[in-house]
GROMACS .gro file of C-alpha atoms in nm:
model
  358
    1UNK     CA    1  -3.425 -15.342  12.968
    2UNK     CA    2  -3.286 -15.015  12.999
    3UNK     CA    3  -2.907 -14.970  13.175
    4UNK     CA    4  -2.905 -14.728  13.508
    5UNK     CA    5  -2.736 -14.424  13.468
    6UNK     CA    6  -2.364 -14.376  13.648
    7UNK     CA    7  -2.403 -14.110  13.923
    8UNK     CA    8  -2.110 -13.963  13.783
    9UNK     CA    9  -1.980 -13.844  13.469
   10UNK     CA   10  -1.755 -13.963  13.294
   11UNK     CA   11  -1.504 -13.699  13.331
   12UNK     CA   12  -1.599 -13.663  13.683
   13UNK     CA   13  -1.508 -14.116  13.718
   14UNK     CA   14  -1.151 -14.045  13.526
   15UNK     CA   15  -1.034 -13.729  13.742
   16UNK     CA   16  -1.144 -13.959  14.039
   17UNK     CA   17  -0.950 -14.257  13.934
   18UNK     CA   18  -0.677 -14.039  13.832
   19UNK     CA   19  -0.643 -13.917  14.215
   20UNK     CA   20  -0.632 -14.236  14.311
   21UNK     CA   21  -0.344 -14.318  14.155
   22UNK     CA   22  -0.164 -14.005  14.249
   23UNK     CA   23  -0.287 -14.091  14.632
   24UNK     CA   24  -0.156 -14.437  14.579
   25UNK     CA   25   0.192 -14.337  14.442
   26UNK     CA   26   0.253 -14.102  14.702
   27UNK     CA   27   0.153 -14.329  14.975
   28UNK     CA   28   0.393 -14.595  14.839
   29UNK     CA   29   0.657 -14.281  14.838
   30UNK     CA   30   0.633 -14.143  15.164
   31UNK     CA   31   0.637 -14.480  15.312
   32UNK     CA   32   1.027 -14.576  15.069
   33UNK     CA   33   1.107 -14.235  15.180
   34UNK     CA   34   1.052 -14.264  15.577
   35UNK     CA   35   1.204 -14.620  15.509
   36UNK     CA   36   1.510 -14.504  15.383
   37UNK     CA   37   1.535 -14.216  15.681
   38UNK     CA   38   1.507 -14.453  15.956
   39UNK     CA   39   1.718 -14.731  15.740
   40UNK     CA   40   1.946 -14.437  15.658
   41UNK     CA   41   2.252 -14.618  15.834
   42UNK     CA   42   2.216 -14.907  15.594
   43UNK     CA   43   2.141 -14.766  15.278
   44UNK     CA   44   2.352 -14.471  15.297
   45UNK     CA   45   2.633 -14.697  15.198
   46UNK     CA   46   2.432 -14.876  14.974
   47UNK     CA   47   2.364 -14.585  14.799
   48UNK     CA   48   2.716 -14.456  14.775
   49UNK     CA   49   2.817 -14.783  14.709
   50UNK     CA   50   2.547 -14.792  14.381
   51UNK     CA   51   2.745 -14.385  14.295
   52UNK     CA   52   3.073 -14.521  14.298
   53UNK     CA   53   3.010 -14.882  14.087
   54UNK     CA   54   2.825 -14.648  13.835
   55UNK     CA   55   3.117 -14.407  13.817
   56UNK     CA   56   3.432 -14.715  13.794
   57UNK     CA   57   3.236 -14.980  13.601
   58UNK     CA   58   3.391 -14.888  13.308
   59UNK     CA   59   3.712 -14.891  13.414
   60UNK     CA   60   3.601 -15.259  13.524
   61UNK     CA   61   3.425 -15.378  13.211
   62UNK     CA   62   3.782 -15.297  13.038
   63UNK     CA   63   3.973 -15.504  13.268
   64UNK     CA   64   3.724 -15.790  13.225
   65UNK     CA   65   3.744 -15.731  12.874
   66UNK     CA   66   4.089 -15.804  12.910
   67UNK     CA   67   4.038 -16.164  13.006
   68UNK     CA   68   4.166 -16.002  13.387
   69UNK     CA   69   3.986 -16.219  13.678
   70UNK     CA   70   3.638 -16.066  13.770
   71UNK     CA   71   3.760 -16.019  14.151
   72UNK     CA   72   4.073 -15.917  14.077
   73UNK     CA   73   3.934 -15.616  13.841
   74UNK     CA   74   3.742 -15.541  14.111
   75UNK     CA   75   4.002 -15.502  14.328
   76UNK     CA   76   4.207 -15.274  14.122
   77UNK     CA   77   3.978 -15.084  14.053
   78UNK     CA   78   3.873 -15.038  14.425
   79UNK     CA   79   4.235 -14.988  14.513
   80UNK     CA   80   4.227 -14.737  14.173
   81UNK     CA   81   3.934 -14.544  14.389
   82UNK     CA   82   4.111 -14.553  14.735
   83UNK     CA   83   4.405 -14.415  14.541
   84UNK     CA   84   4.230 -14.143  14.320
   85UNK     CA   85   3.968 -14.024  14.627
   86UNK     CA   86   4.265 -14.034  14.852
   87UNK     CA   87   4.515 -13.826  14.639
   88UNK     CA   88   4.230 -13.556  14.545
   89UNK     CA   89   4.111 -13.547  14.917
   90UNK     CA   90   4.479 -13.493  15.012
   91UNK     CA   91   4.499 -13.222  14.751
   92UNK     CA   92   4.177 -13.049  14.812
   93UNK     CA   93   4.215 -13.069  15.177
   94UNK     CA   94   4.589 -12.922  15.147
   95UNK     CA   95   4.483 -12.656  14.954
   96UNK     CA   96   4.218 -12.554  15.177
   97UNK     CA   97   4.440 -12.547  15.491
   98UNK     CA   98   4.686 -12.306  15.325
   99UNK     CA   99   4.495 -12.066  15.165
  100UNK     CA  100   4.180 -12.092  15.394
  101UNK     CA  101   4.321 -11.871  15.659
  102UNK     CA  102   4.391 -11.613  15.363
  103UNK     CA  103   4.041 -11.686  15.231
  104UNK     CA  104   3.842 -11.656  15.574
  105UNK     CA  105   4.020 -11.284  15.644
  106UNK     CA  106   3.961 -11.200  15.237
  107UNK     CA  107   3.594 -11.297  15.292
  108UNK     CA  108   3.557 -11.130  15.609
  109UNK     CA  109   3.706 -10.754  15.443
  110UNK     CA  110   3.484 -10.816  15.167
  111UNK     CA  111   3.220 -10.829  15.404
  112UNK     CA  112   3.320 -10.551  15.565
  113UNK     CA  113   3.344 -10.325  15.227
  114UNK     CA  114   3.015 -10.435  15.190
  115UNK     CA  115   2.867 -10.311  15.483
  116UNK     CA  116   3.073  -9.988  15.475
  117UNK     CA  117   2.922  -9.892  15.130
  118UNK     CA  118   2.629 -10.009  15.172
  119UNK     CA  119   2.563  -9.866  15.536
  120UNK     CA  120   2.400 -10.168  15.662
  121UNK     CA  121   2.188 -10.038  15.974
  122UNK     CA  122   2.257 -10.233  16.252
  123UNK     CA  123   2.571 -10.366  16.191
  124UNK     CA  124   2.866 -10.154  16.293
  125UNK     CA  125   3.143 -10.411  16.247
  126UNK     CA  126   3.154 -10.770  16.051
  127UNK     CA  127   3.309 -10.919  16.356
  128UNK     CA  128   2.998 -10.848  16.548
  129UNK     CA  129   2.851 -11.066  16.258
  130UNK     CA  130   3.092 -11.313  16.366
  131UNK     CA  131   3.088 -11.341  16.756
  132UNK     CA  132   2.713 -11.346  16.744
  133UNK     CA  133   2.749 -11.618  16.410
  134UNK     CA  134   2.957 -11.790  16.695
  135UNK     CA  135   2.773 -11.740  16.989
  136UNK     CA  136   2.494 -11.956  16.808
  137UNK     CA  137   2.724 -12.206  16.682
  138UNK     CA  138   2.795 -12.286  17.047
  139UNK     CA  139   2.432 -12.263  17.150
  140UNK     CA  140   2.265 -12.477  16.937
  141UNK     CA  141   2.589 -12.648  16.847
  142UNK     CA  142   2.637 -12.876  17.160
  143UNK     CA  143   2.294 -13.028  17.205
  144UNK     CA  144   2.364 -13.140  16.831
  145UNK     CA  145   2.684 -13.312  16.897
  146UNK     CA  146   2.568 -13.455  17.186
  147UNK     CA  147   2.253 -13.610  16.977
  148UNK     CA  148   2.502 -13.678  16.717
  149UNK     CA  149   2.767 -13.827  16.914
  150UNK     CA  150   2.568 -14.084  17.078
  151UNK     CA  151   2.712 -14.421  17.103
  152UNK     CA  152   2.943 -14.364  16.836
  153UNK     CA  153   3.171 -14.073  16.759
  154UNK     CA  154   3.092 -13.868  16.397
  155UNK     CA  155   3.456 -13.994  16.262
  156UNK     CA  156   3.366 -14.337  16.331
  157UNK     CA  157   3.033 -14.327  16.144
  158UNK     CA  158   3.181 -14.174  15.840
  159UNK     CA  159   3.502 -14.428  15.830
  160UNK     CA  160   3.246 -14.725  15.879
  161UNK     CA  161   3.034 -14.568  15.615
  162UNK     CA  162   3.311 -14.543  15.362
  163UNK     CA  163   3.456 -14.855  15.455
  164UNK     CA  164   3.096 -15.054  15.407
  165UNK     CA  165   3.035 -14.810  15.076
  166UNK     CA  166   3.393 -14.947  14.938
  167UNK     CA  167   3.344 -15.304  15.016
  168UNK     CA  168   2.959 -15.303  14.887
  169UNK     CA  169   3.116 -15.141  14.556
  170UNK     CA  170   3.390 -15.427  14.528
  171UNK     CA  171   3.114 -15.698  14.484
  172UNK     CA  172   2.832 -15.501  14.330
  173UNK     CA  173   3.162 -15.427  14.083
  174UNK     CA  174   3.246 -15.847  14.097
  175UNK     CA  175   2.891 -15.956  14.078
  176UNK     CA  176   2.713 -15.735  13.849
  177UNK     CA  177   2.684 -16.029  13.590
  178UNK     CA  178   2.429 -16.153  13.830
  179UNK     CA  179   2.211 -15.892  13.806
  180UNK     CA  180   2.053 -16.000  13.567
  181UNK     CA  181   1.969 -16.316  13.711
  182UNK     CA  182   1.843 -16.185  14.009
  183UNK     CA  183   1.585 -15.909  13.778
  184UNK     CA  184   1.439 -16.221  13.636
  185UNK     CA  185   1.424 -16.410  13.956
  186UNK     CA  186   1.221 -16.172  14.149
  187UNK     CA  187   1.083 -15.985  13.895
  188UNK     CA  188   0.714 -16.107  13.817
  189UNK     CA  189   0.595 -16.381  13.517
  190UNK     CA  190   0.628 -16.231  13.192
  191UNK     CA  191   0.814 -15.854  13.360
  192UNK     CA  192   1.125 -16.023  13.350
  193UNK     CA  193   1.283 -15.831  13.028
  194UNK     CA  194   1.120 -15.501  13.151
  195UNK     CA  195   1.247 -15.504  13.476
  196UNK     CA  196   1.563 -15.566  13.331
  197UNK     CA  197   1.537 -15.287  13.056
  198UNK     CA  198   1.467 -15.034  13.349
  199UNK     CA  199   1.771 -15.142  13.596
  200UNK     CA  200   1.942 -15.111  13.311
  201UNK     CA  201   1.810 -14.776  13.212
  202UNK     CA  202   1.849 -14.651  13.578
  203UNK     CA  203   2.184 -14.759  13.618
  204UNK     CA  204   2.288 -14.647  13.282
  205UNK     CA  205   2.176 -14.285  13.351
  206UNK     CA  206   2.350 -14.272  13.689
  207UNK     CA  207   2.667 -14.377  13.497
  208UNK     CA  208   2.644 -14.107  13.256
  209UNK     CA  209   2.598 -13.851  13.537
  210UNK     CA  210   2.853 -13.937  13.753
  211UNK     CA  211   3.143 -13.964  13.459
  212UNK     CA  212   3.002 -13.663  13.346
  213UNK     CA  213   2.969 -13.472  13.669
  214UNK     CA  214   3.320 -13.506  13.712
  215UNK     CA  215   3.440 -13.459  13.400
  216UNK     CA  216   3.254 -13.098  13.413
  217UNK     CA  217   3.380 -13.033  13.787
  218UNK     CA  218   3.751 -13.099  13.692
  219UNK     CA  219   3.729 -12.900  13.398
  220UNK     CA  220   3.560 -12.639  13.570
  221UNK     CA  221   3.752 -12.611  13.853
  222UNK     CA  222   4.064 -12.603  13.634
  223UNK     CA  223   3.933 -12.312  13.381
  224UNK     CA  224   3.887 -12.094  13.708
  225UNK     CA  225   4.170 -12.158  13.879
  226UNK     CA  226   4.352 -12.068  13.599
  227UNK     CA  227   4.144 -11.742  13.555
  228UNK     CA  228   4.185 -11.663  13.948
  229UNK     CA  229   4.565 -11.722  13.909
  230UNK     CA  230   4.646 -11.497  13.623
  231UNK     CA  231   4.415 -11.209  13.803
  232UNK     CA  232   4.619 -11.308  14.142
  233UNK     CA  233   4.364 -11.376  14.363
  234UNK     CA  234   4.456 -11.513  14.694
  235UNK     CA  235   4.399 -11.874  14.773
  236UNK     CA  236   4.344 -11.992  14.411
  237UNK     CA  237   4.423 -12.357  14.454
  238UNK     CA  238   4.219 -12.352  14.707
  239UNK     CA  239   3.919 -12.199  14.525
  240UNK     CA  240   3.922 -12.411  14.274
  241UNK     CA  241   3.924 -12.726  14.525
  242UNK     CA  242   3.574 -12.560  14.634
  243UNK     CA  243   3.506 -12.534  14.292
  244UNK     CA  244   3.554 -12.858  14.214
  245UNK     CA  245   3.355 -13.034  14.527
  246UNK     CA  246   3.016 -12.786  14.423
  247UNK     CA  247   3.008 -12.922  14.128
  248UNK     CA  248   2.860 -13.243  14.239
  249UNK     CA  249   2.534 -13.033  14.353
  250UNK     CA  250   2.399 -12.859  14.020
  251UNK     CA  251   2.365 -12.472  13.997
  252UNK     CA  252   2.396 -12.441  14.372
  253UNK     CA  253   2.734 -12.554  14.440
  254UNK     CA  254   2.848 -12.286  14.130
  255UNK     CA  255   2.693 -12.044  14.260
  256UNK     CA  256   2.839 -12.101  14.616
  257UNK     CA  257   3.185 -12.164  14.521
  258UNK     CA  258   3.174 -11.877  14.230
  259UNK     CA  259   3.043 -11.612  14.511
  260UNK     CA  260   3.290 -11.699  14.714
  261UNK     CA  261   3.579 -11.633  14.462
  262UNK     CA  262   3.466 -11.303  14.358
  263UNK     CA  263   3.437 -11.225  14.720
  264UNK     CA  264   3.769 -11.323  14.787
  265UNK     CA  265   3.892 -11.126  14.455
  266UNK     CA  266   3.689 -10.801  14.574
  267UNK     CA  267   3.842 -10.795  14.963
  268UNK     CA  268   4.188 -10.836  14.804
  269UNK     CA  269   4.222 -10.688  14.459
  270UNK     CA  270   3.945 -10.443  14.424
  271UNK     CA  271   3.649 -10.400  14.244
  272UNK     CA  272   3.815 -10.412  13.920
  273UNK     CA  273   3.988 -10.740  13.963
  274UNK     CA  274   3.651 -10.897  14.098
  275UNK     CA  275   3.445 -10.798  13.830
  276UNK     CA  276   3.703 -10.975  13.627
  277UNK     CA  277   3.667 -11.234  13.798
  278UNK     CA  278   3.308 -11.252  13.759
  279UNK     CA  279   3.390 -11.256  13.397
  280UNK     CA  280   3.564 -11.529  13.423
  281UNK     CA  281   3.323 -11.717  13.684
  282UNK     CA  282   3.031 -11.653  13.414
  283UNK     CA  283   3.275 -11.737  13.103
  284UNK     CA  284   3.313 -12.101  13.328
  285UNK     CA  285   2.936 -12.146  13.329
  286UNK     CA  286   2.826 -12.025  13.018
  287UNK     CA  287   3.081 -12.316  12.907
  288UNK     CA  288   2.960 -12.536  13.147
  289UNK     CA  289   2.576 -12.462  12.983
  290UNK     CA  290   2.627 -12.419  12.653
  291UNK     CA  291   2.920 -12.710  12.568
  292UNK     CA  292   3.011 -12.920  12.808
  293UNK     CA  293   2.629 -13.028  12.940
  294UNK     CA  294   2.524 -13.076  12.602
  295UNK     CA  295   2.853 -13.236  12.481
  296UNK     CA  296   2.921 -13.464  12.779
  297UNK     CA  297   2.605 -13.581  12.890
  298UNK     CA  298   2.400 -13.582  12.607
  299UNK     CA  299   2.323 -13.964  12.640
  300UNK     CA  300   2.215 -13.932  12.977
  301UNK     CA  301   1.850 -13.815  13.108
  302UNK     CA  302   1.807 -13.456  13.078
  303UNK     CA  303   1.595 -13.285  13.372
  304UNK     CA  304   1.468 -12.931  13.348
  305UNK     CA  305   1.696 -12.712  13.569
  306UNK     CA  306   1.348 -12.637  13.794
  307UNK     CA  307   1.356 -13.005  13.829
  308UNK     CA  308   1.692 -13.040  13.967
  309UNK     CA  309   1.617 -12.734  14.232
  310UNK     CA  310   1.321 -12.939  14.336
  311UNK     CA  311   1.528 -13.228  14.383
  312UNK     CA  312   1.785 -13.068  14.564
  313UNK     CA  313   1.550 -12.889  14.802
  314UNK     CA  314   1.387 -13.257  14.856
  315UNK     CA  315   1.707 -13.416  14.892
  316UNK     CA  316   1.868 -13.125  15.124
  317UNK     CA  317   1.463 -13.140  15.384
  318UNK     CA  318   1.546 -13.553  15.440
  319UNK     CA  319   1.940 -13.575  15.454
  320UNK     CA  320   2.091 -13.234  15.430
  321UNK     CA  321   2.377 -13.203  15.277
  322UNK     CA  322   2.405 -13.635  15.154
  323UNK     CA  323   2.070 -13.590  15.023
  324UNK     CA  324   2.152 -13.257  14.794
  325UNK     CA  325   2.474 -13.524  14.669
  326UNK     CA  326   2.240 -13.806  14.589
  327UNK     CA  327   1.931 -13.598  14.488
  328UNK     CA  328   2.013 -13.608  14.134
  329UNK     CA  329   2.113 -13.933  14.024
  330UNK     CA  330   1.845 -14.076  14.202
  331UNK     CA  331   1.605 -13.865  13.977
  332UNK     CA  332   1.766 -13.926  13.689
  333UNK     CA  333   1.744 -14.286  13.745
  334UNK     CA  334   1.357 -14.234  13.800
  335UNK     CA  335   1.394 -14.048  13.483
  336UNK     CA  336   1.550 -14.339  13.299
  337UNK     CA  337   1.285 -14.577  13.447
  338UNK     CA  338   1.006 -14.327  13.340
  339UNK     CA  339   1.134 -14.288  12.988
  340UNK     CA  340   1.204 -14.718  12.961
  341UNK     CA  341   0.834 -14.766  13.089
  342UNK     CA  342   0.724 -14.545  12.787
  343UNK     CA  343   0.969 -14.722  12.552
  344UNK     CA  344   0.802 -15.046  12.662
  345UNK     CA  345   0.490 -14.974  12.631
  346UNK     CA  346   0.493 -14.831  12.338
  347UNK     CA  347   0.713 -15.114  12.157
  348UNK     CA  348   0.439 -15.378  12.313
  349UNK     CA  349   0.194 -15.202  12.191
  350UNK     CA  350   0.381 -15.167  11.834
  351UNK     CA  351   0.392 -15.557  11.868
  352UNK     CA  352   0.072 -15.607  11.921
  353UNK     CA  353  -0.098 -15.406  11.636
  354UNK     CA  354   0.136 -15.577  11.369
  355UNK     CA  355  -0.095 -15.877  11.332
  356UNK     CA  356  -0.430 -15.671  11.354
  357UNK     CA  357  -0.263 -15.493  11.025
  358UNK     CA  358  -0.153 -15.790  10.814
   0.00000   0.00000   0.00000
């Protein structure tokens, strides 16, 4: 009896089934992603909620550890959070309103100098950059508000955000024995354990970047505010608050707030005092690089820097500027999954070739 012959190769049946896959998982992705857009006022705080229990759980693990009531250690430590976000907002927001007037007229003779030397054709004058940066503000500016403003004003979204966020953390914070529970509940017969391992994976690696993230931001923020007092820039506090909030989005938020202090340094104290400063800006970084990332977060996932400017140009095309903020841990949580899934299957299959070889 002789077998028919595929119509296809064998290479050609793999590449096909390989496509099908990659069909399949993107399907499944588009349709979380235009989920979580049009769920976006639910799992925003959910989300946030997830950041913040991942950056004060260890704070709560050592209460707990100190025989202190679950809900009460929750509590603290929320009222720890209100108190710490508060004071730094206070601080950061301070700083900006007294030096940002000095900043803004810094910034806008630095862009002057730099059309001057550079005889920019076109421009005559950086407040005609201005009015006409502006006029289309107020253009395109209303119909946005007006969308935005619907039903419920933009400070009333972002207290009942924070407000939801905060109370989600307190019993994701109270509650996260349960997790546990709950993997093995819904989790499939026999996935039980891996679907553990990976929330646990996931959530460790958001952990790590968050206490790390901030670590890095208030060091770095403090190392060039420092460097940008001692050269006597204008506004230095106030720099370094900037500093300190684009650190949360990786290599863009650096080189934001880092441009923006050598601007500042050049309108005010000359070419020679900004190109200290971008000493000291690159001095931060090279830091930043070369200890601090490797020192600081080496136990969390490490993504390839094109990897992160992928994420962050995903993150920035479905939420803007909340989706650059949560781009990264979410993909380093993927990460962790990824890299638990290949743990898994490599110890099962370690398991299972044991008996073949006795």
């Amino acid at each position: 009896m002789s077998l028919r012959k595929p119509l296809l190769p064998d290479a050609a049946r793999r590449t096909a089934a390989w496509c099908g896959v990659l069909l399949l998982v993107a399907g499944v992705a588009a349709v979380a992603v235009w989920l979580v857009v049009a769920l976006k006022t639910a799992v925003t705080p959910v989300l946030l909620a997830l950041l913040g229990t991942a950056l004060l759980g260890p704070v709560h693990r050592w209460l707990t550890a100190h025989r202190v009531n679950r809900s009460v250690a929750a509590g603290l430590t929320c009222a720890a959070l209100v108190a710490v976000a508060g004071g730094a907002g206070y601080i950061v927001v301070t700083a900006l309103v007294d030096s940002g007037d000095q900043i803004v007229a810094s910034l806008k003779d630095a862009a002057q100098w730099v059309i001057d030397h550079l005889d920019i054709a076109g421009v005559a004058d950086v407040d005609d950059l201005a009015e006409n940066a502006r006029n289309l503000v107020e253009k395109f500016g209303a119909g946005a508000a007006g969308g935005l403003l619907t039903g419920i004003s933009l400070i009333g979204s972002l207290v009942t955000t924070a407000v939801l966020a905060l109370l989600l953390t307190f019993f994701f914070l109270r509650d996260s024995d349960r997790a546990v529970r709950l993997a093995h509940t819904v989790a499939p017969r026999g996935t039980g354990d891996l679907v553990e391992a990976m929330g646990r994976r996931a959530f460790e690696a958001v952990e790590g970047f968050m206490r790390g993230t901030t670590f890095i931001a208030l060091i770095d923020a403090l190392c060039i505010t420092v460097g940008l007092l001692i050269l006597r820039v204008p506004g230095a506090v106030g720099l370094g608050a900037l500093v300190f909030v684009g650190a949360y989005i990786p290599y863009l938020g650096a080189f934001i707030s880092g441009t923006v202090a050598v601007l500042v340094a050049l309108a005010d104290r000359g070419v020679v005092i900004a190109l200290w400063a971008v000493g000291v800006v690159l001095a931060v970084q090279v830091l930043e690089g070369h200890v601090l990332q490797p020192v600081i977060q080496s136990r969390t996932v490490q993504m390839h820097p094109a990897m992160i400017m992928i994420a962050l140009t995903a993150g920035a095309g479905v939420a803007g500027l909340l989706g650059m903020l949560l781009a990264v841990p979410l993909c380093a949580a993927a990460f962790g999954v990824i890299g638990e899934l290949r743990t898994g299957h490599g110890a099962r299959g370690e398991r299972r070739a044991v008996p073949d070889a006795s």
